[in-house]
C-alpha positions as YAML, in Angstrom:
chain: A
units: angstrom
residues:
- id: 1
  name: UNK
  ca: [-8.89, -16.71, 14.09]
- id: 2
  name: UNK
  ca: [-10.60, -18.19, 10.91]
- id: 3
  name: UNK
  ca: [-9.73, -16.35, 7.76]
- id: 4
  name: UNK
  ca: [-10.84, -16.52, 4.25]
- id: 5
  name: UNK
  ca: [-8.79, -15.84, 1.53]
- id: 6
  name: UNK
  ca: [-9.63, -15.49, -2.69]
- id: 7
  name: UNK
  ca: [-6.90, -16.31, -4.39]
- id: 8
  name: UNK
  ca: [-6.74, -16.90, -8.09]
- id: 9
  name: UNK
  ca: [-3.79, -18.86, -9.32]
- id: 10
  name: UNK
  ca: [-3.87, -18.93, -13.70]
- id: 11
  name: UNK
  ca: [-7.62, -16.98, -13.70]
- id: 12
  name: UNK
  ca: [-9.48, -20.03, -11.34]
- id: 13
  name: UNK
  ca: [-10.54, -18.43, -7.97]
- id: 14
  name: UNK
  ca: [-10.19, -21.02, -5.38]
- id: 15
  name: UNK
  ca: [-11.69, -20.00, -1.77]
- id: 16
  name: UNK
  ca: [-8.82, -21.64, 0.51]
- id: 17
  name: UNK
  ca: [-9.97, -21.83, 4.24]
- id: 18
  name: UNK
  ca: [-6.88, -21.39, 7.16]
- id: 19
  name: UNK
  ca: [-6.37, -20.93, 10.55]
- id: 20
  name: UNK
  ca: [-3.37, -18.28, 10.12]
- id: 21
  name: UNK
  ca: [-0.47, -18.50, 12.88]
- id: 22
  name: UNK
  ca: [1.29, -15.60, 12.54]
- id: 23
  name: UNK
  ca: [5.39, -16.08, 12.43]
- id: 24
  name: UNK
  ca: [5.09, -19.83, 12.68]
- id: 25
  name: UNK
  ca: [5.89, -20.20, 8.99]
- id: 26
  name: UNK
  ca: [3.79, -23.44, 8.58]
- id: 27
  name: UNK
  ca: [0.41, -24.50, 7.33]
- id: 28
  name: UNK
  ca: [-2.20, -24.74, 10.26]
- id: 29
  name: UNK
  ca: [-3.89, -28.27, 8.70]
- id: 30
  name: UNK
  ca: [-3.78, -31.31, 11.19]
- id: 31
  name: UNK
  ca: [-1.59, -33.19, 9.81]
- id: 32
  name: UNK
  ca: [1.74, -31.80, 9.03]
- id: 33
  name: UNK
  ca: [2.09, -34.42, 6.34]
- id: 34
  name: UNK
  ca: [-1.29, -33.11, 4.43]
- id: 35
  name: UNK
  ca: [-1.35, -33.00, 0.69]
- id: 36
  name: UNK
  ca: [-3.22, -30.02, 1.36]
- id: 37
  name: UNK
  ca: [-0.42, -28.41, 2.51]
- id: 38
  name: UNK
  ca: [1.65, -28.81, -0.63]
- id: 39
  name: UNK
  ca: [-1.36, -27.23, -2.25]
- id: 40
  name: UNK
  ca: [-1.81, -24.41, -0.52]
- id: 41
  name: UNK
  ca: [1.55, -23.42, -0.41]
- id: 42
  name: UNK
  ca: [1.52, -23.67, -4.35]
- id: 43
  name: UNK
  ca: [-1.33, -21.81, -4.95]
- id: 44
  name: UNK
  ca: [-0.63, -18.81, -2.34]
- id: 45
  name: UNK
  ca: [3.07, -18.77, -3.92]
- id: 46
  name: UNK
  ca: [1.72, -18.30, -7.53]
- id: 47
  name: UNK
  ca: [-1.33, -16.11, -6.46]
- id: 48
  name: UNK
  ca: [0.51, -13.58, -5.27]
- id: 49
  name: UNK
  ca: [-1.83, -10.94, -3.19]
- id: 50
  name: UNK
  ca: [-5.18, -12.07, -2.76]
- id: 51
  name: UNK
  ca: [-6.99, -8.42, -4.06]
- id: 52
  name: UNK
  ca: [-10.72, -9.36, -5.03]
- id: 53
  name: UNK
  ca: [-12.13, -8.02, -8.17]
- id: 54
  name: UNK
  ca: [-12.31, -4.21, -7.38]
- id: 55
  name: UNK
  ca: [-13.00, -1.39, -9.37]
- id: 56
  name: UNK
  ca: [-11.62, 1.45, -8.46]
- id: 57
  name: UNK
  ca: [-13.20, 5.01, -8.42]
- id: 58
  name: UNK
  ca: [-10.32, 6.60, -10.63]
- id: 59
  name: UNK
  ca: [-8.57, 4.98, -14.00]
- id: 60
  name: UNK
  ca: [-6.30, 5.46, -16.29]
- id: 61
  name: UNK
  ca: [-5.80, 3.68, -19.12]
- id: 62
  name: UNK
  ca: [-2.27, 2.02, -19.10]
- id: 63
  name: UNK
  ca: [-1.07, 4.08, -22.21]
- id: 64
  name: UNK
  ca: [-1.58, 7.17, -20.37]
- id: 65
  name: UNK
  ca: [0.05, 5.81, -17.23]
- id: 66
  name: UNK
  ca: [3.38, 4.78, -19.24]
- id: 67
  name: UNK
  ca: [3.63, 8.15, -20.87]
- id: 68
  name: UNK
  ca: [2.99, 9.85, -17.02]
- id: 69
  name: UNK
  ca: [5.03, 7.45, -14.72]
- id: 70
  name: UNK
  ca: [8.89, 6.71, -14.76]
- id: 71
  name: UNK
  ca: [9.53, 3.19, -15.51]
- id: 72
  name: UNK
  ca: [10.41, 2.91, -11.91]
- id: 73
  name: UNK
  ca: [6.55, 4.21, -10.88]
- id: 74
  name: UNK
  ca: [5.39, 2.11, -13.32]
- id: 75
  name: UNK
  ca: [6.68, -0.84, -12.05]
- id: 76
  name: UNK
  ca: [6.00, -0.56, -8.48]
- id: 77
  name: UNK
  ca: [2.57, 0.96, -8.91]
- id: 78
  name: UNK
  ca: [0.98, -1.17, -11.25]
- id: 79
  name: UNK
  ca: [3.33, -4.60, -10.94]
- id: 80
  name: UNK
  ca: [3.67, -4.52, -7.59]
- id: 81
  name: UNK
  ca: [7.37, -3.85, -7.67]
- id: 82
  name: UNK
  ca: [9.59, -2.67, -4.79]
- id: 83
  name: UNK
  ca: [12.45, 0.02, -5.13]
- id: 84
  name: UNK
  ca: [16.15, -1.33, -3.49]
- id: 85
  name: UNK
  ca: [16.41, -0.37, 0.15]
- id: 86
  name: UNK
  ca: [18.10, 3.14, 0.60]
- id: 87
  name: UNK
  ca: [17.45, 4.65, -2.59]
- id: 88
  name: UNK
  ca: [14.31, 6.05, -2.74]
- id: 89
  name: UNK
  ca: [13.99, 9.84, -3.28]
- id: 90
  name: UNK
  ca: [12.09, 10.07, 0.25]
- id: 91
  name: UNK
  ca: [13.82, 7.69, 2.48]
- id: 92
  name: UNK
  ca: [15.50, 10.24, 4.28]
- id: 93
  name: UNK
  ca: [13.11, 12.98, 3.52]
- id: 94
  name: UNK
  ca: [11.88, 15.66, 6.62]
- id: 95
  name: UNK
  ca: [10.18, 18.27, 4.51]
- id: 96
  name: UNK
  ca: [7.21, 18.98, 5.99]
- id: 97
  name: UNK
  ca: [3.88, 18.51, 4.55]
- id: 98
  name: UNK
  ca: [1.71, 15.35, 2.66]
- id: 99
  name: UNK
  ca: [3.01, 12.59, 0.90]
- id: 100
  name: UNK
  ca: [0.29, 11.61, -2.13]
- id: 101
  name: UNK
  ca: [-0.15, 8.45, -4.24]
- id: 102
  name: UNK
  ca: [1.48, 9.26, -7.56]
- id: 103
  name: UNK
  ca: [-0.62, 7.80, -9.59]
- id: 104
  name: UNK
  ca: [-3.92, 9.59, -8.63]
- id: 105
  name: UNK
  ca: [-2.51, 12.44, -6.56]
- id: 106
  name: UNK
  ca: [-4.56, 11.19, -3.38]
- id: 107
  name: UNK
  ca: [-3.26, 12.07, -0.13]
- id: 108
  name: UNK
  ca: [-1.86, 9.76, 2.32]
- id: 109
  name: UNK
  ca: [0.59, 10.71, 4.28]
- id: 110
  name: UNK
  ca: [1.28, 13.66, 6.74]
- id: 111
  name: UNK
  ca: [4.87, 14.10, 6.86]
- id: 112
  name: UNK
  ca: [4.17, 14.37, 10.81]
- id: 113
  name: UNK
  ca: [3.25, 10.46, 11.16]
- id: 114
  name: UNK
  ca: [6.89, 9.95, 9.19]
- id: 115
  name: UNK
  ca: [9.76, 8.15, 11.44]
- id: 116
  name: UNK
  ca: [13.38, 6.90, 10.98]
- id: 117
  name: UNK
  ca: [12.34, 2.95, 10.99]
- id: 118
  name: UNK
  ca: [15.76, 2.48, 12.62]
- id: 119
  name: UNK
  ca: [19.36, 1.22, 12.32]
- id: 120
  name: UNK
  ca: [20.99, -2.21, 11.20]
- id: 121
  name: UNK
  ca: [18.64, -4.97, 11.10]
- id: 122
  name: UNK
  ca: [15.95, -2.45, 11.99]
- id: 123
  name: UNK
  ca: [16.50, -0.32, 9.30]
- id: 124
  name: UNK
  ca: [14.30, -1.19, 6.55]
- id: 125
  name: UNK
  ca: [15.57, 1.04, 4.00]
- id: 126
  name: UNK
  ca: [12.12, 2.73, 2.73]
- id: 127
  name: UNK
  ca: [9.70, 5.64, 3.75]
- id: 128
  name: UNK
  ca: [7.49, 4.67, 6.82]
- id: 129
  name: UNK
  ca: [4.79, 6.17, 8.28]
- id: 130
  name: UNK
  ca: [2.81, 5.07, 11.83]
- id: 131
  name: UNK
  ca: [-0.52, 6.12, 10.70]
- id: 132
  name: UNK
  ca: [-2.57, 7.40, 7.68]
- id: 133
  name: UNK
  ca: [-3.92, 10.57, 6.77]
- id: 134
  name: UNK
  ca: [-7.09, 9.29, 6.66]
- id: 135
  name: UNK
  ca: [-8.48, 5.69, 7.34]
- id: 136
  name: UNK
  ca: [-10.34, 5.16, 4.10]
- id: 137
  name: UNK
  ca: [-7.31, 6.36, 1.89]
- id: 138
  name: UNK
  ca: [-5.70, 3.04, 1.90]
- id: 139
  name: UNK
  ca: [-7.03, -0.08, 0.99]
- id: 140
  name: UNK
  ca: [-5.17, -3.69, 2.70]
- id: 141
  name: UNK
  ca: [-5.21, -6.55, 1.16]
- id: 142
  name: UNK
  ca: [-3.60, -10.42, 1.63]
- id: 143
  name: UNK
  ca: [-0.32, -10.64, -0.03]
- id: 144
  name: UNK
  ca: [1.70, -14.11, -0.25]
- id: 145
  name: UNK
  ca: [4.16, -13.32, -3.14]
- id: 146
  name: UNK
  ca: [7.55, -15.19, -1.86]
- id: 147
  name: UNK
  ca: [6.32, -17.85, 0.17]
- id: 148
  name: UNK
  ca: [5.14, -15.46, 3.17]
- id: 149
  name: UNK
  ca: [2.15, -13.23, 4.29]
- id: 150
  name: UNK
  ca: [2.16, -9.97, 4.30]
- id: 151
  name: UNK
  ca: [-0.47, -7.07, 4.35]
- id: 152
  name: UNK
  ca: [-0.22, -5.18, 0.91]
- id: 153
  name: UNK
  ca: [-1.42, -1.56, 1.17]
- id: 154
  name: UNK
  ca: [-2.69, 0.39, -2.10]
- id: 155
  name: UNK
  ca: [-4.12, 3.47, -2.95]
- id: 156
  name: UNK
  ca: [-8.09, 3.36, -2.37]
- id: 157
  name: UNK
  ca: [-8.85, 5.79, -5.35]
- id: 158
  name: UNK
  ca: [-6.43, 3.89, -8.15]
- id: 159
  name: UNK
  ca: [-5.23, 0.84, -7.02]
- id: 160
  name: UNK
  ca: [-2.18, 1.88, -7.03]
- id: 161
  name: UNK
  ca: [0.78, -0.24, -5.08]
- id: 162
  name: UNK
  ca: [2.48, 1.54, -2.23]
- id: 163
  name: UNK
  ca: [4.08, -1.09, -0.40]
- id: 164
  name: UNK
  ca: [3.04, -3.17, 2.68]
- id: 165
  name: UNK
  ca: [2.00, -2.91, 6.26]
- id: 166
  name: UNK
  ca: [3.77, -4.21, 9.73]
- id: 167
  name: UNK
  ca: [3.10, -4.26, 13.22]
- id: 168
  name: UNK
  ca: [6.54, -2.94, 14.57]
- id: 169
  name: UNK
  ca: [5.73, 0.85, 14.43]
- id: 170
  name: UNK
  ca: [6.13, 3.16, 17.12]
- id: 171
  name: UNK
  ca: [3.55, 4.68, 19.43]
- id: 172
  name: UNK
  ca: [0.70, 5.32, 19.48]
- id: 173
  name: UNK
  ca: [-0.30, 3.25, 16.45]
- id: 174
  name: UNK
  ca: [2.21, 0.21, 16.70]
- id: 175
  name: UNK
  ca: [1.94, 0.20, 12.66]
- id: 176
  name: UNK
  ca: [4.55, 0.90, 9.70]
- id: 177
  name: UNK
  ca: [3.09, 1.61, 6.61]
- id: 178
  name: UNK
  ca: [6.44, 0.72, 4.53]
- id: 179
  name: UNK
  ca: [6.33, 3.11, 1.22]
- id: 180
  name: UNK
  ca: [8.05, 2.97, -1.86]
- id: 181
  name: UNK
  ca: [9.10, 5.95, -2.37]
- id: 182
  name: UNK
  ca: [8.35, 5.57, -6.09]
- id: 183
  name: UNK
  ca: [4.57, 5.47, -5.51]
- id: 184
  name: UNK
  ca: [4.86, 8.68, -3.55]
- id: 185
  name: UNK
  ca: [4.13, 12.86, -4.26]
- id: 186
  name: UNK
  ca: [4.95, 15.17, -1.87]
- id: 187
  name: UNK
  ca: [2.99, 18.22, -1.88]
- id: 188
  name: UNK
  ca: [5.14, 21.01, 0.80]
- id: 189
  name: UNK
  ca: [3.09, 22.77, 3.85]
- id: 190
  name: UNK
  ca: [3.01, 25.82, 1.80]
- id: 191
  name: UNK
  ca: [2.01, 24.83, -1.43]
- id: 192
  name: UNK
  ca: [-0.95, 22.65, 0.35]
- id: 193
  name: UNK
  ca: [-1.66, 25.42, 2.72]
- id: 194
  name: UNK
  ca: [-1.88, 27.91, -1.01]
- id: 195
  name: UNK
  ca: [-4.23, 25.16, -2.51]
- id: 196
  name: UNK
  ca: [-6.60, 25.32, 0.48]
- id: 197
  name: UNK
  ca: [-6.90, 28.86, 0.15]
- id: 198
  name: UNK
  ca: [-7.28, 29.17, -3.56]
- id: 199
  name: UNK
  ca: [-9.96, 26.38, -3.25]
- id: 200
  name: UNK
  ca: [-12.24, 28.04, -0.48]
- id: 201
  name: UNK
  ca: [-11.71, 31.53, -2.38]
- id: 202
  name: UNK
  ca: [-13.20, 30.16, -5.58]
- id: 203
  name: UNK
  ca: [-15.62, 28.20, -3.33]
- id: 204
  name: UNK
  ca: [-17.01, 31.67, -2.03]
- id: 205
  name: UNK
  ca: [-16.87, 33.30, -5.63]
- id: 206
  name: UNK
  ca: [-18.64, 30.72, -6.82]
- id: 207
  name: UNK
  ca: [-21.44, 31.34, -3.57]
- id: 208
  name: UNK
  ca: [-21.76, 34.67, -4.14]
- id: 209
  name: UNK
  ca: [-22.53, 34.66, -7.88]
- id: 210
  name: UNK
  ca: [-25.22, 31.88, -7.18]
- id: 211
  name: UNK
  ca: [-26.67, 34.40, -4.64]
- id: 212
  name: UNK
  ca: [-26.36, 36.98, -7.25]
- id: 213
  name: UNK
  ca: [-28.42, 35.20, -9.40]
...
């Protein structure tokens, strides 16, 4: 499968063209002595995730975001960070109701899609999920920070980083969304099931004075 990636090493984007081989490790080029290879490698190592220009349907400016986040949040949202294995706040969370981007407050997550990721080599150490809440609430994107590829997910209203997508979920989806737990919310089944209400109730007041009028 041909892919295309943007990636912009030092603000030049540079349209690389590669057949990817998942898990081989190597460049896909003819020639495994190619000077193309030593420049790809380079420029996917220094470009980081390959996120086209996007702008995103909410913002904040970054004042207000240091003032709202943690430094810990901050970090991982808007640097791309990643929390140590094991010590996130909702690694070994079973509450039940919806895990929301922190940032932006957008739901993600139904605590029913949440699953231990395992033990000992399995055990990643961070919140995982086997599907989303909904399909548009996450955006993917290339990501080849540390020499490898891997599919970075973010929140589709801010931008926000959560973490990064595998194939070695559980049925029926065969995914793991891997979470910080830093980027996270959690809003409890009550408290979501309270909002609902309150929001069709002023939904009908509002109906019924427009019929009034």
């Amino acid at each position: 499968m041909r892919l295309t990636h943007s990636i912009q090493p030092v603000g030049v984007c540079v349209q690389v063209h590669l057949m990817y081989r998942p898990y081989t490790g190597r460049f896909p080029f003819t020639s495994p002595h190619s000077p193309l290879n030593a420049v790809v490698f380079l420029l996917l190592l220094f470009s980081g995730a390959c996120r086209t220009k996007k702008t995103w349907p909410v913002k904040f400016s970054e004042e207000e975001l240091r003032k709202r986040l943690t430094p810990m949040q901050y970090h991982i949202t808007q640097q791309r960070g990643t929390e140590s294995a094991f010590t996130g706040e909702f690694t070994h969370h079973n509450e039940e109701g919806t895990y929301t981007c922190v940032v932006c407050g957008a739901q993600l997550f139904s605590s029913n899609s949440k699953f231990d990721s395992g033990s000992g080599e399995l055990n990643k150490g961070w919140p995982s999920f086997f599907e989303l809440l909904k399909e548009e609430s996450v955006t993917l994107s290339d990501d080849f920070s540390y020499g490898m590829h891997r599919v970075e997910t973010t929140c589709s209203q801010c931008g926000g980083h959560l973490g990064h997508l595998f194939d070695d979920g559980p049925r029926p989806t065969g995914k793991r969304y891997c979470i910080n737990s830093a980027s996270l919310g959690f809003q409890p089944k009550d408290a979501a099931s309270e909002s609902t209400t309150g929001d069709e109730a002023a939904s009908s007041s509002v109906s019924n004075e427009k019929t009034d009028l």
